[in-house]
Short mmCIF file of C-alpha atoms in Angstrom, two decimals:
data_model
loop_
_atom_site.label_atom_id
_atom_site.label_comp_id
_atom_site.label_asym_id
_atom_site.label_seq_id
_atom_site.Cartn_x
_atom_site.Cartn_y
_atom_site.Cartn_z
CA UNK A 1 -2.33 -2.96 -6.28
CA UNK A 2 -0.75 -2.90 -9.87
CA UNK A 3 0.52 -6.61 -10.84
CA UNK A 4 2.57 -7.68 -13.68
CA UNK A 5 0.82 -9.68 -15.98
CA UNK A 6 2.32 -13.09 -14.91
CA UNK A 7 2.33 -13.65 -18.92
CA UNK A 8 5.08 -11.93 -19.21
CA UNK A 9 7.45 -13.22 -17.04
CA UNK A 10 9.20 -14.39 -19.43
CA UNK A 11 9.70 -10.71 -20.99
CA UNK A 12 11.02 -9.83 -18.15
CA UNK A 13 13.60 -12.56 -17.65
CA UNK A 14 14.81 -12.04 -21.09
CA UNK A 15 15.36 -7.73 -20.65
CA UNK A 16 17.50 -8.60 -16.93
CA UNK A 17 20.21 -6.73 -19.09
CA UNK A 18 18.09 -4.41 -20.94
CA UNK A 19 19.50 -0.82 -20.31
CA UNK A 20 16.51 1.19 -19.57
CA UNK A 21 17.10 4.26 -21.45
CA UNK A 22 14.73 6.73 -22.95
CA UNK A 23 14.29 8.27 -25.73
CA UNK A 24 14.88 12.65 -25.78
CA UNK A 25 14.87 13.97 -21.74
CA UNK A 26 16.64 11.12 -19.59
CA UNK A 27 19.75 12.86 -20.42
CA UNK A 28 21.49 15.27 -17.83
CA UNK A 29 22.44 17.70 -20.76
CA UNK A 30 19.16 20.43 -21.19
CA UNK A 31 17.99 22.33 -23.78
CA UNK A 32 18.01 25.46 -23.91
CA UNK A 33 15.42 26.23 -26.28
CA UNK A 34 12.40 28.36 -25.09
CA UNK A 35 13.85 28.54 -21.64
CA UNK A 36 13.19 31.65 -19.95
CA UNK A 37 15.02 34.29 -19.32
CA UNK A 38 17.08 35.02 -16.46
CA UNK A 39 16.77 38.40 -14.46
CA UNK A 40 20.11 39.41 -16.45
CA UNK A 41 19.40 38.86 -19.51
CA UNK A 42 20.79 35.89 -20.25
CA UNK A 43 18.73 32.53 -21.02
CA UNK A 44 18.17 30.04 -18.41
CA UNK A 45 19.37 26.68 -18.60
CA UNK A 46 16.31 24.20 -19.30
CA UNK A 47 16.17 20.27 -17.64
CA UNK A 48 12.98 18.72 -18.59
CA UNK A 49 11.95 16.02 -16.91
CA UNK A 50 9.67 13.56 -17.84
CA UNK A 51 6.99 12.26 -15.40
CA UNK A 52 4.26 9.73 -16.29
CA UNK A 53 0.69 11.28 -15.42
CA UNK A 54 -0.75 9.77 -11.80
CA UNK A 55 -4.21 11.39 -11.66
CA UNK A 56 -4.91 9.76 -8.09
CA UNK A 57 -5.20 11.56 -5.48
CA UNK A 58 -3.68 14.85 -5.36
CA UNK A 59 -0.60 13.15 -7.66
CA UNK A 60 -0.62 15.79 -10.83
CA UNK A 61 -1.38 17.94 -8.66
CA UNK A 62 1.40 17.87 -6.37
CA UNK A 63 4.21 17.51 -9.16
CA UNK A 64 2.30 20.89 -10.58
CA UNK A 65 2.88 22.49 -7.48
CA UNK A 66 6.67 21.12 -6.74
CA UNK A 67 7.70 22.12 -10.34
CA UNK A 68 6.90 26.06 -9.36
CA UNK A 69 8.96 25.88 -5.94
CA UNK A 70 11.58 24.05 -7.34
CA UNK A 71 11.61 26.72 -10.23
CA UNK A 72 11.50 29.75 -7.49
CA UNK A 73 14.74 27.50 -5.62
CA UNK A 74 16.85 27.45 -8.86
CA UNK A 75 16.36 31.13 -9.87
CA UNK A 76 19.21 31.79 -8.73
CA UNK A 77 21.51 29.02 -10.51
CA UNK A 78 20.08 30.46 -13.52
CA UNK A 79 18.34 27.10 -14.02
CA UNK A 80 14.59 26.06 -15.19
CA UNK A 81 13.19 22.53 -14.50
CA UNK A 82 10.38 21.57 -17.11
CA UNK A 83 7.61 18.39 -16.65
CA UNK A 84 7.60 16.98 -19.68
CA UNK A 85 3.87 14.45 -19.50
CA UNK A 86 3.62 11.12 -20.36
CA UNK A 87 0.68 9.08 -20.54
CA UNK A 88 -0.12 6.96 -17.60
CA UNK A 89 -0.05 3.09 -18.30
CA UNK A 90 -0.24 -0.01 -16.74
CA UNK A 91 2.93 -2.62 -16.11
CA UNK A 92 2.43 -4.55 -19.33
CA UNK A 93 3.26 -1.31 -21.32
CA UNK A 94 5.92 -0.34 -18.71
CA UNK A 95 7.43 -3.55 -20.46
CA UNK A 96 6.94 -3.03 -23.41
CA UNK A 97 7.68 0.41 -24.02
CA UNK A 98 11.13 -0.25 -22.48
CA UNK A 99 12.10 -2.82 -25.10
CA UNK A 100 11.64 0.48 -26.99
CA UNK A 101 13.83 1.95 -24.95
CA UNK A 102 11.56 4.78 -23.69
CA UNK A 103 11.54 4.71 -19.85
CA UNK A 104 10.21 8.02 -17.99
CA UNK A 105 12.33 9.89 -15.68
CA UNK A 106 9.73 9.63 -13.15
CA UNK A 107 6.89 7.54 -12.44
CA UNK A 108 5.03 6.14 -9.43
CA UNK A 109 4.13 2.66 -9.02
CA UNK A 110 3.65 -0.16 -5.93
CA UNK A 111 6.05 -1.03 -3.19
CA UNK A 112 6.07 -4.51 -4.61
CA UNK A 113 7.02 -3.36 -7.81
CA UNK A 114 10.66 -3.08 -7.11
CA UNK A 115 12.03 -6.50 -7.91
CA UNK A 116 10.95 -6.89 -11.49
CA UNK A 117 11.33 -3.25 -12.68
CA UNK A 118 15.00 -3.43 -11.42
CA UNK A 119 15.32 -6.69 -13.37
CA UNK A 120 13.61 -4.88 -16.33
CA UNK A 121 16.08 -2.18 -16.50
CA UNK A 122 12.98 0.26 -15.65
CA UNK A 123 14.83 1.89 -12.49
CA UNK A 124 17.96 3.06 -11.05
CA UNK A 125 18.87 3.89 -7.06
CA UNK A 126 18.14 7.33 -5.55
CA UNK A 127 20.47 6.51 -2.46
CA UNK A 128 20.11 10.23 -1.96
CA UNK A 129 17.00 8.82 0.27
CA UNK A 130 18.78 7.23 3.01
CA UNK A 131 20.62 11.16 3.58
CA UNK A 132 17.56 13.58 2.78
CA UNK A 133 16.59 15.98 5.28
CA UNK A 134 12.95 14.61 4.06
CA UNK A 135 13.32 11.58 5.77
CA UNK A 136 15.26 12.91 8.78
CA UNK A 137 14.30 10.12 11.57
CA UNK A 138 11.88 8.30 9.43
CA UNK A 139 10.40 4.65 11.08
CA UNK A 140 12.54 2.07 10.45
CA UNK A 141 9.36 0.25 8.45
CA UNK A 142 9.80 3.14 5.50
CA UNK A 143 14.22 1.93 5.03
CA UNK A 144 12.33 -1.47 4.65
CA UNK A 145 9.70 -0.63 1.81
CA UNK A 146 12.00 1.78 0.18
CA UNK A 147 15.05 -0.58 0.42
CA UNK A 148 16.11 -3.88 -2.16
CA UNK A 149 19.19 -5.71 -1.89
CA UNK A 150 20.95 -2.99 0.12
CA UNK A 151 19.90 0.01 -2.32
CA UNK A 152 17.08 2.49 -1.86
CA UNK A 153 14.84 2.24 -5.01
CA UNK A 154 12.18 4.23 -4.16
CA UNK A 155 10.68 7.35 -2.59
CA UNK A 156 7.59 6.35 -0.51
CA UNK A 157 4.86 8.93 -1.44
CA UNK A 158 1.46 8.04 0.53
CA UNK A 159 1.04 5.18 3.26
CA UNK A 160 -1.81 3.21 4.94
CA UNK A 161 -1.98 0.88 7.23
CA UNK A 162 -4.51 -1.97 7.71
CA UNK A 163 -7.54 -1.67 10.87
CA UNK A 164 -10.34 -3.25 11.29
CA UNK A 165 -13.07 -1.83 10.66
CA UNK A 166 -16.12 -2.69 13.24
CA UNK A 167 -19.93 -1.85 13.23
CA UNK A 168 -20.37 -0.35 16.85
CA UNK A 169 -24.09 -0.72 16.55
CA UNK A 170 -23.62 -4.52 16.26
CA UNK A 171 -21.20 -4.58 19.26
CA UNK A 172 -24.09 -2.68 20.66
CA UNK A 173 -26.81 -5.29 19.93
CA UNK A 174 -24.50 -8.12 21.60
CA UNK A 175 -24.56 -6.17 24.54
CA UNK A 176 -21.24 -4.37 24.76
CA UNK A 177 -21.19 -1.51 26.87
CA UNK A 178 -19.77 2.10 25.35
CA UNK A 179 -17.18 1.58 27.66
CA UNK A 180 -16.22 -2.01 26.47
CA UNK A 181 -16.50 -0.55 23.01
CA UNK A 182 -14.06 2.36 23.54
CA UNK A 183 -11.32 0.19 25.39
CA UNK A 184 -11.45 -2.39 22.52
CA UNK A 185 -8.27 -0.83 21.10
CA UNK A 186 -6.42 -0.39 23.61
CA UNK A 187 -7.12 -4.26 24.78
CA UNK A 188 -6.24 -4.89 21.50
CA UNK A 189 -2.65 -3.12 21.36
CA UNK A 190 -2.09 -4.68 24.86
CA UNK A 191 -2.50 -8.31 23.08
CA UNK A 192 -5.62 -8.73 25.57
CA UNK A 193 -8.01 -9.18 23.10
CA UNK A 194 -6.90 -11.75 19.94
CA UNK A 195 -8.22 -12.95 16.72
CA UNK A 196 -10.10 -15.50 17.60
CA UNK A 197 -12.45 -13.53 19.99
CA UNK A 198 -12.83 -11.18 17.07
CA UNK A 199 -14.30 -14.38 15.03
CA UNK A 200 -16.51 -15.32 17.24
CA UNK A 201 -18.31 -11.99 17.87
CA UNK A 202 -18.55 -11.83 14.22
CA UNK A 203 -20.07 -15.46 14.37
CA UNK A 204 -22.41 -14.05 16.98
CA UNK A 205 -23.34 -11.06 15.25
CA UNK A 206 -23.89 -13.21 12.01
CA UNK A 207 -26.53 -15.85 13.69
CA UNK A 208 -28.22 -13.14 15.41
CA UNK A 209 -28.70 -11.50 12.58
CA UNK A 210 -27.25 -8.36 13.80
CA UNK A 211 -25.77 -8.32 9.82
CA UNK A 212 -25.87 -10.23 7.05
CA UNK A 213 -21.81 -10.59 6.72
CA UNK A 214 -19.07 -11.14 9.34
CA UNK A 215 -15.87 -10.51 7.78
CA UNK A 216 -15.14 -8.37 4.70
CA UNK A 217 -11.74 -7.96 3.38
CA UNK A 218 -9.59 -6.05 0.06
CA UNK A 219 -9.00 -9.86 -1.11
CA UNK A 220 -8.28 -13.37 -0.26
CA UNK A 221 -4.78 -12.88 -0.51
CA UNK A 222 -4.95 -10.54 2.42
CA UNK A 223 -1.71 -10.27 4.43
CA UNK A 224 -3.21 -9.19 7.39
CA UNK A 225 -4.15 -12.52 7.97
CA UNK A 226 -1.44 -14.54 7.30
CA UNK A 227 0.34 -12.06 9.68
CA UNK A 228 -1.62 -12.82 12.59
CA UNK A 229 -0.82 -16.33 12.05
CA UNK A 230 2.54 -15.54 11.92
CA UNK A 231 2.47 -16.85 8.20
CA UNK A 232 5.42 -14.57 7.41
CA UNK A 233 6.30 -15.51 3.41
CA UNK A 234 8.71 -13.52 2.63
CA UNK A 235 12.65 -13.90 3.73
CA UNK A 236 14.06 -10.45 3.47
CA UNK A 237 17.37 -11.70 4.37
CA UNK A 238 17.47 -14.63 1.18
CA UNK A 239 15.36 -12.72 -0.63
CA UNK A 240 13.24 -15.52 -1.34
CA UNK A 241 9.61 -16.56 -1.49
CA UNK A 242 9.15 -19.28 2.50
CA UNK A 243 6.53 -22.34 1.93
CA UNK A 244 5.71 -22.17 5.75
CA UNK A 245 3.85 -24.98 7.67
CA UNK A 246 1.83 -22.29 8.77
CA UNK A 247 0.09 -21.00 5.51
CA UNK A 248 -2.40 -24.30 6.99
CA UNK A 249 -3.16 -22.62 10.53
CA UNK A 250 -4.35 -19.70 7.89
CA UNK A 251 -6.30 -22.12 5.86
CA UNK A 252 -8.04 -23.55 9.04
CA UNK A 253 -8.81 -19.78 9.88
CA UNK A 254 -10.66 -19.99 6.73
CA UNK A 255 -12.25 -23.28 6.85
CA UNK A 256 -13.77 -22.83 10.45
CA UNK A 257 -15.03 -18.63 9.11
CA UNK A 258 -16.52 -20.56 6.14
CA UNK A 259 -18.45 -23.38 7.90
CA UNK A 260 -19.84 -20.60 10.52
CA UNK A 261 -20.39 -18.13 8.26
CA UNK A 262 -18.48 -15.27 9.39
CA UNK A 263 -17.21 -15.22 5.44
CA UNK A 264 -19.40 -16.17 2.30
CA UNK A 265 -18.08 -18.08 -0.61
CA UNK A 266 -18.67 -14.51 -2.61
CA UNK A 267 -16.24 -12.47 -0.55
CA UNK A 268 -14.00 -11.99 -2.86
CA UNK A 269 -16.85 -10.29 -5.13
CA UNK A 270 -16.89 -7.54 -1.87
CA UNK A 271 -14.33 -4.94 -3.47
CA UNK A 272 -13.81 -1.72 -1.14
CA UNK A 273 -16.92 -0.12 -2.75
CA UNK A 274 -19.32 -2.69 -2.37
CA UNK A 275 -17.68 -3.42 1.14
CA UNK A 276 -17.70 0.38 2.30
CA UNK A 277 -22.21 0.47 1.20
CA UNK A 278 -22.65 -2.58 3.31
CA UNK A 279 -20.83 -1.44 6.45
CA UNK A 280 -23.31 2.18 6.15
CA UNK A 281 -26.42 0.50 5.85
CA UNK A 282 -25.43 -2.32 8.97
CA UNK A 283 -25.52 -5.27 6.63
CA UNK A 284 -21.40 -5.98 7.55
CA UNK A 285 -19.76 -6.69 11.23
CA UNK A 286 -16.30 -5.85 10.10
CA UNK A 287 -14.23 -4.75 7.66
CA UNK A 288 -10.63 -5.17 7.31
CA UNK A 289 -9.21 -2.70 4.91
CA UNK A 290 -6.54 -0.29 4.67
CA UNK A 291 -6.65 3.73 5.61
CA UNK A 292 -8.45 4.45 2.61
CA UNK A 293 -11.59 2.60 4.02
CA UNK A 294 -12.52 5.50 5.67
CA UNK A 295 -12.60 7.68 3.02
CA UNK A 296 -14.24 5.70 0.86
CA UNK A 297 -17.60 5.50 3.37
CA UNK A 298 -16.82 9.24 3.54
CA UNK A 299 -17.49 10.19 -0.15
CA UNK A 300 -20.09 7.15 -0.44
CA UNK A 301 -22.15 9.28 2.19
CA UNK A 302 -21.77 12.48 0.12
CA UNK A 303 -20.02 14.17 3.33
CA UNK A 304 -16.46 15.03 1.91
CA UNK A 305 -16.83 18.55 2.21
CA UNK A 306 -18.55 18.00 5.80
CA UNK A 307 -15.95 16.57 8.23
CA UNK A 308 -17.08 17.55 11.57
CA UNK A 309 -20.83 15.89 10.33
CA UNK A 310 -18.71 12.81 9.31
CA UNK A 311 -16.33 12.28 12.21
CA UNK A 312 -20.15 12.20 13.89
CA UNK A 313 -21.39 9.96 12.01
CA UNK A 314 -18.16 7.47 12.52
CA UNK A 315 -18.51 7.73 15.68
CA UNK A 316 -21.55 6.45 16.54
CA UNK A 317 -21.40 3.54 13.76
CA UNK A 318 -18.07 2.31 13.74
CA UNK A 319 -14.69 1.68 15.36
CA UNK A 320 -11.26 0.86 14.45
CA UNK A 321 -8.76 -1.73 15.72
CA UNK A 322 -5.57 -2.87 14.83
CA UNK A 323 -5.59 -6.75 13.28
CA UNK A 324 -5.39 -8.36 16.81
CA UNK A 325 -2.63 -11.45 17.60
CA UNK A 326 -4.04 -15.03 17.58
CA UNK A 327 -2.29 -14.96 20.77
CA UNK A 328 -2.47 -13.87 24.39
CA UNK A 329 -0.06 -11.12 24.80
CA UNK A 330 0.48 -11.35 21.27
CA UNK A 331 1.55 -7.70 19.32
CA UNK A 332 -1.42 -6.85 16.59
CA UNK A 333 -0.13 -6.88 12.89
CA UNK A 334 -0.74 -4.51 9.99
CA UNK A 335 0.51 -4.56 6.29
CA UNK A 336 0.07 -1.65 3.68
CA UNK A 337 0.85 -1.76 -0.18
CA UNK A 338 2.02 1.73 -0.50
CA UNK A 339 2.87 3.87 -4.11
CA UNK A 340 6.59 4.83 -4.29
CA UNK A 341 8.24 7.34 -6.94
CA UNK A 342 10.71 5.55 -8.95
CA UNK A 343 14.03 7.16 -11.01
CA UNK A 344 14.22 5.82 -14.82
CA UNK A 345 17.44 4.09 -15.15
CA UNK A 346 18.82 6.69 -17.46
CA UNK A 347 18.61 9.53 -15.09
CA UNK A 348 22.19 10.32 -14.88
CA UNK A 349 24.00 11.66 -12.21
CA UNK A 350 23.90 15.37 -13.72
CA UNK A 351 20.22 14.89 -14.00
CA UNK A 352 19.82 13.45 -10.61
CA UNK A 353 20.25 16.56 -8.42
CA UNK A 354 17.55 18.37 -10.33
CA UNK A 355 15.03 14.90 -10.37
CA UNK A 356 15.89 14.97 -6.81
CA UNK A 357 14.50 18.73 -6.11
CA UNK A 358 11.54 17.92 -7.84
CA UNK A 359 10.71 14.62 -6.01
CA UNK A 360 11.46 16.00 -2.54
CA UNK A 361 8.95 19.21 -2.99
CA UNK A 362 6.55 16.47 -3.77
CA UNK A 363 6.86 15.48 -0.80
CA UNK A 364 6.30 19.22 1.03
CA UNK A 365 4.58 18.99 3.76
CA UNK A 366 1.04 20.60 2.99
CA UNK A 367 1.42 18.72 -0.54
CA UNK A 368 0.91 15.50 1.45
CA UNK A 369 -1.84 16.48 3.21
CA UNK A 370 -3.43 17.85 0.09
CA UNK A 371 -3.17 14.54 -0.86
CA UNK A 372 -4.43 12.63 2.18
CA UNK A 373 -7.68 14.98 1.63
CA UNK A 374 -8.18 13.84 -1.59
CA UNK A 375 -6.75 10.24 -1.30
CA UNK A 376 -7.57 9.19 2.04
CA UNK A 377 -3.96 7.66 2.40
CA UNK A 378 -1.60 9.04 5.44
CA UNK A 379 0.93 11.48 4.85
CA UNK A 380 4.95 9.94 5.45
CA UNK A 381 6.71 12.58 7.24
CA UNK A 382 6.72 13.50 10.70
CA UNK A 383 5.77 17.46 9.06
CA UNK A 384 3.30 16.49 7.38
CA UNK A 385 1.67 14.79 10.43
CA UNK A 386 2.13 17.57 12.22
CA UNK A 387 0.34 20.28 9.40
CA UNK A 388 -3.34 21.48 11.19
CA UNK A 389 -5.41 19.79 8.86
CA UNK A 390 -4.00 16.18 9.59
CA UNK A 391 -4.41 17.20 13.61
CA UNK A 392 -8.12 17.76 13.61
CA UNK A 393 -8.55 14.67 11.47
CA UNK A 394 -8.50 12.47 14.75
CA UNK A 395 -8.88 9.20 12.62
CA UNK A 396 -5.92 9.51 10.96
CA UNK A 397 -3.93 10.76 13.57
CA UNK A 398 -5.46 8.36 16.11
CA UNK A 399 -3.95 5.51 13.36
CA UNK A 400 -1.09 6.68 12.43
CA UNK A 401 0.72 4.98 15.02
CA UNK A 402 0.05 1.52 13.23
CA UNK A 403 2.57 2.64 11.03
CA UNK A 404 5.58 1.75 12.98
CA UNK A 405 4.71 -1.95 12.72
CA UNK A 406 3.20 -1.94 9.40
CA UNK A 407 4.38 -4.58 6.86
CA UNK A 408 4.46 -4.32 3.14
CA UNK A 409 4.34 -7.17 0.49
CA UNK A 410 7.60 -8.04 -0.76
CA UNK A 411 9.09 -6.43 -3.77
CA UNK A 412 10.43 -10.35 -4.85
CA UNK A 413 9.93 -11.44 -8.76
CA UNK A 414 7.88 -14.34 -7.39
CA UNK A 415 5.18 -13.23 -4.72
CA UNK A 416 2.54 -12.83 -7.84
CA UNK A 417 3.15 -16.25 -8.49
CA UNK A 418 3.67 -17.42 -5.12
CA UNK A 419 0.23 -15.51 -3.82
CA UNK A 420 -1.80 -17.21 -6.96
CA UNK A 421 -0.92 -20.67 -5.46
CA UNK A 422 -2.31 -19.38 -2.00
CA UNK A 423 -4.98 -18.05 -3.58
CA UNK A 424 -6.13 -21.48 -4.78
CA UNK A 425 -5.81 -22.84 -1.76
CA UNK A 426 -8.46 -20.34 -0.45
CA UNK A 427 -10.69 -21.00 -3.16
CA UNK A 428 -10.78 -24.73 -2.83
CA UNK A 429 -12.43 -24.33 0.87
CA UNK A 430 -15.30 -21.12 -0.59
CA UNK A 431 -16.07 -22.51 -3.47
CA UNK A 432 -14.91 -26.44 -3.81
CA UNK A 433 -15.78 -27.59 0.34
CA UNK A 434 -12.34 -28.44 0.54
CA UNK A 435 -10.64 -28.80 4.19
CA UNK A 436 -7.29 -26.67 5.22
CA UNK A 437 -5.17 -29.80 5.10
CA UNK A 438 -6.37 -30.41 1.21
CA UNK A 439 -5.70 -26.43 0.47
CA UNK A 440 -2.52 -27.16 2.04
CA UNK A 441 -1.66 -29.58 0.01
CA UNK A 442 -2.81 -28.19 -3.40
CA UNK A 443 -1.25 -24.99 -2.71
CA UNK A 444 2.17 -26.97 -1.95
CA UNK A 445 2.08 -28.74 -5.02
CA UNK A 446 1.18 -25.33 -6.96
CA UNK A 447 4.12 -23.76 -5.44
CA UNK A 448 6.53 -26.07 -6.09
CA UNK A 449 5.66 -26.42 -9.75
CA UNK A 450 5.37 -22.89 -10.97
CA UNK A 451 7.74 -20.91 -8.35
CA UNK A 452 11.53 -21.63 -9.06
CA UNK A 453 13.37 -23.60 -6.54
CA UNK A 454 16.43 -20.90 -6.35
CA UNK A 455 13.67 -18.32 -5.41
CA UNK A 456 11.72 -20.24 -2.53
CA UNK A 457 12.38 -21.62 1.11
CA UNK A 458 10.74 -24.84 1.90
CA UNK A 459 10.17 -25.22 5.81
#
């Protein structure tokens, strides 16, 4: 994920009434020069639009593609979109580039980015969402990651969700049955199986040296499992960061996986990458990642252009489970960090309509599935799950489900903050021996001192 540079926080409280204009092609009115020409003769009415270069993926790519059907669609309105490119940067120059009043038209950046770039003058609405036949009967989870203070901010462009990733030959070496392996799952989605019996057949695994690591996960931050603790830090509803009792029922999740050693002091050292070699050569139990995970082991194993030889190989070395409840009967829990397309602030509402074309081909559906080829992320419309190629991918349709109670982080000013005091917290037991009720304390006092009281909920 992308995260402003907590150093300038301060920047970004000082621009809350910056205007986030642009300088040349955030205005509706187009130039005409070295337009085409129409099929009668007369010249063709130019709107460039200026899009800042996402490489990822099948990104470029896509907006390539959408600028030639949206071309084809205006023909006859005598009217010529144009991508104007702008260097891709990171959030710092987002910033700074603004106070220079040169915002792109579009650009794609986090869900969690929406909070500050609004109060950075960076972005306008694109309400248009909540009505576009895109989105026609889209899950109720995209209104939330699209959606800030009542006002859709953001077109969601890829999505994953967050399973477990588990070594089937270890479950194999414990004993487990193909049958017990294969109804894991469902057990799982039925709130039969929780959390904690997930630990301890990691802890197993670990002391018979079935592997050499339990758990790995994206970072220590991970929201997967405060979810499952029902560590819930975000209030939608206040908009506000929540200091909840139970960030220490997360902290004693990590305290107990530390002292068995179903997690190492280094796992935050195990990026995707390094995470993804371990789990092919047998050295990890589990993994809990997002989609991409499997796509990552994919290309590590040199078999993207060989599907059918890597659905075999998944098979018979791993599975894939929700993040199980710490409770009986308990629902599992997912979160996902996914990119959205953002409007500059300046795009006007002559612009718009044209912006809007442009965006929405993006999201055609065989564009998105170009992209979850390349990407490994899921495609967001109910089309685009439907397209062929997504249908004989039965990993990503098998998971696509997790979707409809997948969480994202919240777009609020203060989660970096916020999540650097929990952070510490995790820390202090790894690296420092330090028990939940200490991390609990520490990360209280971090909280307190550095988030601001009118953006935080004390339980």
């Amino acid at each position: 994920m992308k995260k402003l540079a907590l150093g300038l926080v301060s920047v970004m409280t000082s621009m809350t009434l910056l205007a986030g204009c642009s300088t040349g092609s955030n205005t509706g009115a187009a130039a005409n020069g070295g337009a085409d020409t129409s099929s009668n003769g007369e010249k063709m009415k130019e709107v460039v639009i200026s899009v800042r270069e996402n490489t990822w993926g099948a990104r470029k790519d896509n907006f390539i593609e959408a600028e030639k059907r949206v071309n084809e669609q205006l023909k006859s309105e005598n009217v010529q979109i144009k991508i104007d490119w702008w260097p891709g940067i990171g959030d710092d120059e987002l910033i700074l580039q603004a106070q220079a009043n040169k915002v792109a038209d579009v650009f794609i950046n986090s869900s969690v980015d929406i909070g500050w770039q609004l109060n950075a003058g960076l972005i306008r609405d694109v309400d248009w969402v909540g009505t576009s036949e895109v989105f026609k009967n889209m899950p109720e989870s995209y209104n939330n990651m699209m959606k800030y203070e009542d006002h859709y901010y953001g077109v969601i462009q890829d999505m994953d969700a967050s399973p477990v990733f588990i070594s089937r030959k270890a479950l194999e070496g414990l004993g487990w049955t193909a049958a017990q392996i294969d109804e894991l799952k469902a057990r799982v989605d039925a709130g039969t199986f929780t959390f904690s019996e997930l630990v301890d057949l990691a802890d197993s695994a670990v002391k018979q040296k079935l592997v050499k690591v339990g758990f790995g996960v994206e970072d220590t931050r991970f929201e997967g499992w405060n979810y499952t603790f029902d560590n819930f830090n975000y209030s939608a509803e206040a908009n506000k960061m929540v200091l909840s009792k139970n960030t220490q029922k997360v902290y004693e999740f990590w305290q107990d996986a530390k002292q068995r050693g179903v997690v190492t002091e280094g796992i935050a050292e195990i990026d995707t990458d390094k995470a993804a070699e371990l789990f092919i050569k047998g050295d990890l139990f589990a993994e809990f990642a997002r989609t991409e995970f499997y796509q990552v082991m994919r290309t590590q194993l040199g078999m993207d252009e060989d599907l059918a030889g890597y659905e075999a190989w998944f098979k018979e070395n791993a599975i894939w489970i929700p993040v199980p409840s710490v409770e009986q009967g308990g629902k599992p829990v997912s979160y996902s960090n996914p990119a959205l397309i953002y409007v500059g602030a300046r795009v006007d509402e002559e612009k718009m309509p044209y912006v809007q074309k442009l965006i929405e081909h993006v999201l055609d559906a065989d564009l998105q599935i170009n992209h979850t080829l390349k990407s490994g992320k899921l495609p967001v419309t109910a089309a685009a799950q439907e397209d062929p190629r997504f249908q004989e991918m039965s990993f990503y349709k098998d998971h696509a489900y997790l979707i409809e109670f997948t969480k994202t982080r919240p777009a609020q000013m203060d989660y970096a903050v916020y999540m650097k005091s929990f952070t510490l917290g995790i820390d202090a037991i790894l690296t420092k021996g330090q028990t939940a009720a200490q991390a609990f304390e520490l990360f209280q006092k971090d909280v307190k001192q550095n988030v601001p009281a009118n953006s935080l909920i004390v339980e």
